[in-house]
mmCIF file of C-alpha atoms in Angstrom:
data_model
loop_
_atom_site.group_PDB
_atom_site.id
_atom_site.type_symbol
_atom_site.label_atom_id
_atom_site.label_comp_id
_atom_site.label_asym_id
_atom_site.label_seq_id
_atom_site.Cartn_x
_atom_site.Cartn_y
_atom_site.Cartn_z
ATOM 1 C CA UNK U 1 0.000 0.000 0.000
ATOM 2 C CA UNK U 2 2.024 3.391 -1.379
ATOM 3 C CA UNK U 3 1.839 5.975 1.068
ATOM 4 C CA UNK U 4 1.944 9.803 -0.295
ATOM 5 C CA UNK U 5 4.313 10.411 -3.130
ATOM 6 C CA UNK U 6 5.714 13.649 -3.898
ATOM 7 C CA UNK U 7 8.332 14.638 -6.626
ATOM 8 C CA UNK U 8 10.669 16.142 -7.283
ATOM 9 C CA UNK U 9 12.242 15.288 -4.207
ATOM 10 C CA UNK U 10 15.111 18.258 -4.432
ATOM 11 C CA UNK U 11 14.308 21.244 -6.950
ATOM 12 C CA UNK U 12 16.413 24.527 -7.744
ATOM 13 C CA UNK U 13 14.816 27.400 -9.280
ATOM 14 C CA UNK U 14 15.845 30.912 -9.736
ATOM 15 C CA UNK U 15 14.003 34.125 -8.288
ATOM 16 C CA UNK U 16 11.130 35.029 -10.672
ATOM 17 C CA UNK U 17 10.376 31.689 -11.877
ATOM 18 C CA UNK U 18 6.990 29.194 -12.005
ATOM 19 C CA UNK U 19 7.456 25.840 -10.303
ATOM 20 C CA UNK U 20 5.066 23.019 -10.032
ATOM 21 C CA UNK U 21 5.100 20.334 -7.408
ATOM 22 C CA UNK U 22 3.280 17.044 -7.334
ATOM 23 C CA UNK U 23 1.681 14.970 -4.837
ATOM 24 C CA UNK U 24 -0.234 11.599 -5.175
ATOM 25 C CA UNK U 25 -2.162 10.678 -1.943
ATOM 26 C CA UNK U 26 -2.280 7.825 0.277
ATOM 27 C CA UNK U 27 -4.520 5.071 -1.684
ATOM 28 C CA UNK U 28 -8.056 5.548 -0.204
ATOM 29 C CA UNK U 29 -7.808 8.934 1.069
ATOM 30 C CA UNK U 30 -9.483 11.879 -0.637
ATOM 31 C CA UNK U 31 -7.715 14.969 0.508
ATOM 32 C CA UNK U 32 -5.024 16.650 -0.065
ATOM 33 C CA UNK U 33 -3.132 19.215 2.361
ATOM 34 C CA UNK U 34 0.022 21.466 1.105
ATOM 35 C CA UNK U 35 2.693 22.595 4.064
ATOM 36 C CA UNK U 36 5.480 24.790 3.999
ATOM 37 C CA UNK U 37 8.194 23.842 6.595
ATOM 38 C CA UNK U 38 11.029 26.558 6.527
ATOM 39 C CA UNK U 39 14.509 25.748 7.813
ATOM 40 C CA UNK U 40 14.120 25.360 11.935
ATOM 41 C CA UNK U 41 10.281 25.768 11.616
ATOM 42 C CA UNK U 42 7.297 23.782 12.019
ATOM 43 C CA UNK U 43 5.040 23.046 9.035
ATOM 44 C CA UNK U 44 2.755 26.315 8.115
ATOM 45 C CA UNK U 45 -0.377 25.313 6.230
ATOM 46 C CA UNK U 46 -0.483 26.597 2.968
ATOM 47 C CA UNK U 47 -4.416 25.157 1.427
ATOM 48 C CA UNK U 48 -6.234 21.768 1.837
ATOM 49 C CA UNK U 49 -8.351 20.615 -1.372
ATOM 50 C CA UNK U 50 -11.160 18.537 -0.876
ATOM 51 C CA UNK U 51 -13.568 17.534 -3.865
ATOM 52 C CA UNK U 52 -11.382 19.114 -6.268
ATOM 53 C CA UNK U 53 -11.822 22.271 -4.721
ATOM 54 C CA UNK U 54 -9.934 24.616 -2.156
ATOM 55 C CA UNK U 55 -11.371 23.737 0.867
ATOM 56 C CA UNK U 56 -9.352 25.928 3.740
ATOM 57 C CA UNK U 57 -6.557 28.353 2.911
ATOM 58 C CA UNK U 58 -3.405 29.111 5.130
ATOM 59 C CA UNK U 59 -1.821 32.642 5.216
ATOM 60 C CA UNK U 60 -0.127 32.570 2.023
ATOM 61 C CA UNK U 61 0.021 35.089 -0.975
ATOM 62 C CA UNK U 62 -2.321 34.475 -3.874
ATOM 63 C CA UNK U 63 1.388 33.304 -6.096
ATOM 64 C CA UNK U 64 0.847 29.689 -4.289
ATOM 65 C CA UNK U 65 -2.104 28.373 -5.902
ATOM 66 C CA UNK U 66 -2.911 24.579 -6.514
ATOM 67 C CA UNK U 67 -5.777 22.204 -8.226
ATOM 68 C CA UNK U 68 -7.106 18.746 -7.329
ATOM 69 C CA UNK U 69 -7.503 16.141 -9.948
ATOM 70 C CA UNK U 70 -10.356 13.691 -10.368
ATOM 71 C CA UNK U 71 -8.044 10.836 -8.562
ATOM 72 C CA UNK U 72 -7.403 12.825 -6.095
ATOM 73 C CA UNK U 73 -3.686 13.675 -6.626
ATOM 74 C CA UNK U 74 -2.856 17.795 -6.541
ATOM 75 C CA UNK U 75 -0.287 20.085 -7.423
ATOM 76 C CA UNK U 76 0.762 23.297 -5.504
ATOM 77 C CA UNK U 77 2.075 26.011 -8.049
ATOM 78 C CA UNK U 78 4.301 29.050 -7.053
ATOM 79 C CA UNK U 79 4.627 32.219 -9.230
ATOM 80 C CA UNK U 80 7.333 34.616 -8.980
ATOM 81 C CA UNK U 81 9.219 32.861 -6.690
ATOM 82 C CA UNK U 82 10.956 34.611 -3.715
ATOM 83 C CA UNK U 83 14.264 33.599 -1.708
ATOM 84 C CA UNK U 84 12.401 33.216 1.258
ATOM 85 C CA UNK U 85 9.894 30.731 -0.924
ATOM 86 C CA UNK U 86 12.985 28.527 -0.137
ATOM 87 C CA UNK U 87 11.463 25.367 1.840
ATOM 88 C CA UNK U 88 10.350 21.634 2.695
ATOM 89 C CA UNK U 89 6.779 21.511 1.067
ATOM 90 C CA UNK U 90 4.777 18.791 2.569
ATOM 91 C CA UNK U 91 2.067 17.097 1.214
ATOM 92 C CA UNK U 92 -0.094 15.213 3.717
ATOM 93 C CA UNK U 93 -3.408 12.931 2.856
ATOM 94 C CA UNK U 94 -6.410 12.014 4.764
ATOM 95 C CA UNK U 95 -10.126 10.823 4.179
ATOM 96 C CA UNK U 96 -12.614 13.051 4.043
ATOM 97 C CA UNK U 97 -11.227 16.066 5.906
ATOM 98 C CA UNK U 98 -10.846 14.158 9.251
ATOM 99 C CA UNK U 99 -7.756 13.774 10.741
ATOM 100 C CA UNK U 100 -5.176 10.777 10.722
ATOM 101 C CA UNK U 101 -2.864 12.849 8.497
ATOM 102 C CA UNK U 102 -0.297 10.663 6.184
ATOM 103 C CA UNK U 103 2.834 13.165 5.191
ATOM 104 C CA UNK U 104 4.927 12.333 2.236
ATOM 105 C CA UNK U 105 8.620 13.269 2.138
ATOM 106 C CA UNK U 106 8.502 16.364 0.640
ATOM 107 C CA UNK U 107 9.899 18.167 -1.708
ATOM 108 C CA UNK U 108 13.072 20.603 -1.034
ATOM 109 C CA UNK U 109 12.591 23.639 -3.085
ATOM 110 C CA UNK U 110 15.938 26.362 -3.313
ATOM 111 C CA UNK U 111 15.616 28.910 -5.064
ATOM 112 C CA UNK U 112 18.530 31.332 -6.001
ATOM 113 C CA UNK G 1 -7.968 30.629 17.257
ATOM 114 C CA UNK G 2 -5.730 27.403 18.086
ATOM 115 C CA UNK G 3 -1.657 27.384 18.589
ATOM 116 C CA UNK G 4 0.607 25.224 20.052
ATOM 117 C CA UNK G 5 3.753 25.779 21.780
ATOM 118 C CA UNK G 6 7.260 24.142 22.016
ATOM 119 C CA UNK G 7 9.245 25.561 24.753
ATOM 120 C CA UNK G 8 12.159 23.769 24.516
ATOM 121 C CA UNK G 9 14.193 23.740 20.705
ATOM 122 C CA UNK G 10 16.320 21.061 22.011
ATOM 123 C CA UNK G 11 15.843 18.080 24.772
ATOM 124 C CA UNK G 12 19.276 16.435 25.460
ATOM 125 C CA UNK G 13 19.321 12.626 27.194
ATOM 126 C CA UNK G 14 20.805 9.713 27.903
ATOM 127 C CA UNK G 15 20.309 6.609 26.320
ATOM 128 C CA UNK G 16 18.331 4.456 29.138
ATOM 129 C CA UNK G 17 17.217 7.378 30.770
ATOM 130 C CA UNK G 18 13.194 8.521 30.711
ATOM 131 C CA UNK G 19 12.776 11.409 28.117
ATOM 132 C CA UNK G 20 9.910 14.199 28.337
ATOM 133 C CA UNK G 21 9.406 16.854 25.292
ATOM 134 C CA UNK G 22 6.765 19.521 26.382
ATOM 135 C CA UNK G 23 3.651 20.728 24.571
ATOM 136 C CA UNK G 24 0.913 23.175 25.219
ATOM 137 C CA UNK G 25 -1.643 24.358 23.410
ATOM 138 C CA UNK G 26 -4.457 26.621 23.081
ATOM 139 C CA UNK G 27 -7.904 25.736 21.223
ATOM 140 C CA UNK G 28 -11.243 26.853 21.998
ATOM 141 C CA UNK G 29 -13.087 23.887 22.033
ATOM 142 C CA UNK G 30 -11.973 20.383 22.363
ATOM 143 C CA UNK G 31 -8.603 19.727 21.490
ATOM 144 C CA UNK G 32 -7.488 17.051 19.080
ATOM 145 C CA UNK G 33 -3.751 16.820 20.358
ATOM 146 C CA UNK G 34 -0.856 15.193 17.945
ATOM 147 C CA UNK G 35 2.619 14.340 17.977
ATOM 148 C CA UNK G 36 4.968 13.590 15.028
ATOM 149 C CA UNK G 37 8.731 12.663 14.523
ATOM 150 C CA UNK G 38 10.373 13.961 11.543
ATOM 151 C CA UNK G 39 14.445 12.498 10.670
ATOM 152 C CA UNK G 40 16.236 14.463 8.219
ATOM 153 C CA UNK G 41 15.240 15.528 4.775
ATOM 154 C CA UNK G 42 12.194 13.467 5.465
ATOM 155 C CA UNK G 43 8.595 13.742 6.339
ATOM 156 C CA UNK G 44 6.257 13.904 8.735
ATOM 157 C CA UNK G 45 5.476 10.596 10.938
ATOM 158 C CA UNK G 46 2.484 9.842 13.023
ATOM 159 C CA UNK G 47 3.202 8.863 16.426
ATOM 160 C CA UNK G 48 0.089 8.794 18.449
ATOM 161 C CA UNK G 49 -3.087 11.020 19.268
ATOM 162 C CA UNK G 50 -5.508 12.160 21.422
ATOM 163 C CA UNK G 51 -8.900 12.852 20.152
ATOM 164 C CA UNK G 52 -10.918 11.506 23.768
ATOM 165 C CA UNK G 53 -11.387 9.024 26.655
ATOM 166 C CA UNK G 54 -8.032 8.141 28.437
ATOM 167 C CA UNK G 55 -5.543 10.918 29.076
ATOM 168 C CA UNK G 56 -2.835 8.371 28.872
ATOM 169 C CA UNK G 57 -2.321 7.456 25.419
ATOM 170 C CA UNK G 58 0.202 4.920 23.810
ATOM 171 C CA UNK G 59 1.764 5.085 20.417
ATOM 172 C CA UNK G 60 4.297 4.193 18.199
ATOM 173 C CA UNK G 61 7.822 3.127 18.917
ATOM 174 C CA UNK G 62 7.250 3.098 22.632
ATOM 175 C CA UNK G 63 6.251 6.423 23.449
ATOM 176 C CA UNK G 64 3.071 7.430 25.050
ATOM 177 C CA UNK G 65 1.635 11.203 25.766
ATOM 178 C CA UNK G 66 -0.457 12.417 29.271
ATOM 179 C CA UNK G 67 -3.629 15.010 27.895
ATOM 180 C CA UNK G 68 -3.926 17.478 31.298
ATOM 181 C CA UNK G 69 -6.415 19.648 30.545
ATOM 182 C CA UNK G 70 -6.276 21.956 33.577
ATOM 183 C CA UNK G 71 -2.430 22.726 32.329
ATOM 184 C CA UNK G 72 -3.298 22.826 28.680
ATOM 185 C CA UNK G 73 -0.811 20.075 27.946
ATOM 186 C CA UNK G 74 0.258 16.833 25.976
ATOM 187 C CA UNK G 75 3.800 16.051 27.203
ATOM 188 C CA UNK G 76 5.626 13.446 24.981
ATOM 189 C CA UNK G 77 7.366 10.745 27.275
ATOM 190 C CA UNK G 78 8.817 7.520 27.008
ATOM 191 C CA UNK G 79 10.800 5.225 29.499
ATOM 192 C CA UNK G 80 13.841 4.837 28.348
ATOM 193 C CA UNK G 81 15.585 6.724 25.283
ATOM 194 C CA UNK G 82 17.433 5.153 22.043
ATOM 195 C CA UNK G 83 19.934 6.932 20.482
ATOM 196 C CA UNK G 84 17.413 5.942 16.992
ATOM 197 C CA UNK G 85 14.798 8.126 18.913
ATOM 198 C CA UNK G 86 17.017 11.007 18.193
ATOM 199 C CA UNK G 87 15.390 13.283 15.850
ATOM 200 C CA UNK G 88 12.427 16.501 15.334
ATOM 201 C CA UNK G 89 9.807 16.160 17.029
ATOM 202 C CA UNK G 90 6.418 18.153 16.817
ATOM 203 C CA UNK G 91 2.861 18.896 18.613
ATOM 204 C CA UNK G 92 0.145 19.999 16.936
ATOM 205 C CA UNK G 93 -3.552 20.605 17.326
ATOM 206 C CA UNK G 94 -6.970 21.574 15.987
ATOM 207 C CA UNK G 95 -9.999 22.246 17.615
ATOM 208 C CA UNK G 96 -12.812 20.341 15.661
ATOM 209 C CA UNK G 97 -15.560 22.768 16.762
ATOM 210 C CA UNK G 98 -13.701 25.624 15.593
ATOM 211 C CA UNK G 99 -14.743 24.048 12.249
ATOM 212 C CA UNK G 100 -11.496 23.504 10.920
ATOM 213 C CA UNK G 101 -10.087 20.278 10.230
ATOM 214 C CA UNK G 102 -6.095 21.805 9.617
ATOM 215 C CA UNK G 103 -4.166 21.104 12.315
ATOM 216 C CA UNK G 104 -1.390 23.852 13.560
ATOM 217 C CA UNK G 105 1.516 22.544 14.552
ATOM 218 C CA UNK G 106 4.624 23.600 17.016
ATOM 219 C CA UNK G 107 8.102 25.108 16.081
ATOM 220 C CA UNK G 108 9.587 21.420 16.213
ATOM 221 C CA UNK G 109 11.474 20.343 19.793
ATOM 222 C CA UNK G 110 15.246 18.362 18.557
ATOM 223 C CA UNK G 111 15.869 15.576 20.761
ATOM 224 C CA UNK G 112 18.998 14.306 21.045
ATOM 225 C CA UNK G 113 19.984 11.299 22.852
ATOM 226 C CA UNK G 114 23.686 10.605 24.040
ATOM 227 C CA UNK G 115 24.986 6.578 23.993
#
């Protein structure tokens, strides 16, 4: 039974730039949660999609944005990326908004 | 509102001795109480939760975790510390009433334990 799945694991970008990250949840679970962890921080909720649709929102600027697909897998999106955008992103899954979160790996962004 | 709070960044022990890594929190409701271990350049791992009944609760890997609700807390303890239990470890809640299902989660306590 695959857990969550996120790629790329390790991504470098430079200031200004688009990047897409991936996430494929737990098999059975239906939602989808996107966290920023910064170096030395705990994990800051960035959105939770639920039914394809953005469910609860974190306090993040309108460049992070994300979608749900019809199997349930998502993809957070950041525009105009920032140094500070530099981060673990999280992905977690769980059924039907309750809790009994499943975290995936994660995906180390840089950007320079 | 709901938050959660670390005090300690880092918990030093020896292996064999009884470890404790402190969380309170703040919720308006009911508290759903969590605690995860994170090694590096890796994610999240459940360890165990409190959602009701027992304010003792057991989890993963030997560790357990005492809900006081007059002290707002959900200390982290186990009996006797590995040096494999070394690692980040995190609290986090969310108050179901409040309507939201996100949990918030702590700055991360690093334990460390010496052979």
């Amino acid at each position: 039974d695959a857990g969550v799945t996120q790629s790329p694991t390790h991504l470098i970008k430079t200031r200004g730039q688009q990047v897409t990250l991936r996430c494929s949840p737990k098999s059975g679970h239906d939602t989808v949660s996107w966290y920023q962890q910064a170096l030395g921080q705990g994990p800051q909720f960035i959105f939770q999609y639920y039914e394809e649709e953005e469910r609860q929102r974190g306090n993040f600027p309108d460049r992070f944005s994300g979608h749900q697909f019809p199997n349930y897998s998502s993809e957070l999106n950041v525009n105009a990326l920032l140094l500070g955008d530099s981060a673990l992103y999280l992905c977690a899954s769980s059924l039907a908004r309750v809790e009994g979160y499943t975290f995936g790996s994660g995906t180390r962004l840089t950007v320079v | 509102a709901q938050s959660v709070a670390q005090p300690e960044d880092q918990v030093n022990v020896a292996e064999g001795n009884p470890l404790t890594v402190k969380c309170t929190y703040s919720v308006s409701g009911n508290p759903y109480l969590f605690w995860y271990v994170q090694y590096p350049n890796r994610g999240l791992q459940f360890l165990l939760k409190y959602i009701t009944g027992d304010n003792l609760v057991k989890g993963s890997y030997g560790f357990e975790a005492e809900f006081n609700k007059s002290q707002t807390s959900f200390h982290l303890k186990k009996p006797s510390a590995l040096v494999s239990d070394s690692a980040l470890y995190f609290c986090a809640v969310f108050d179901k009433a409040g309507g939201s299902y996100i949990p918030t989660f702590g700055r991360g306590t690093s334990l460390i334990v010496h052979p």
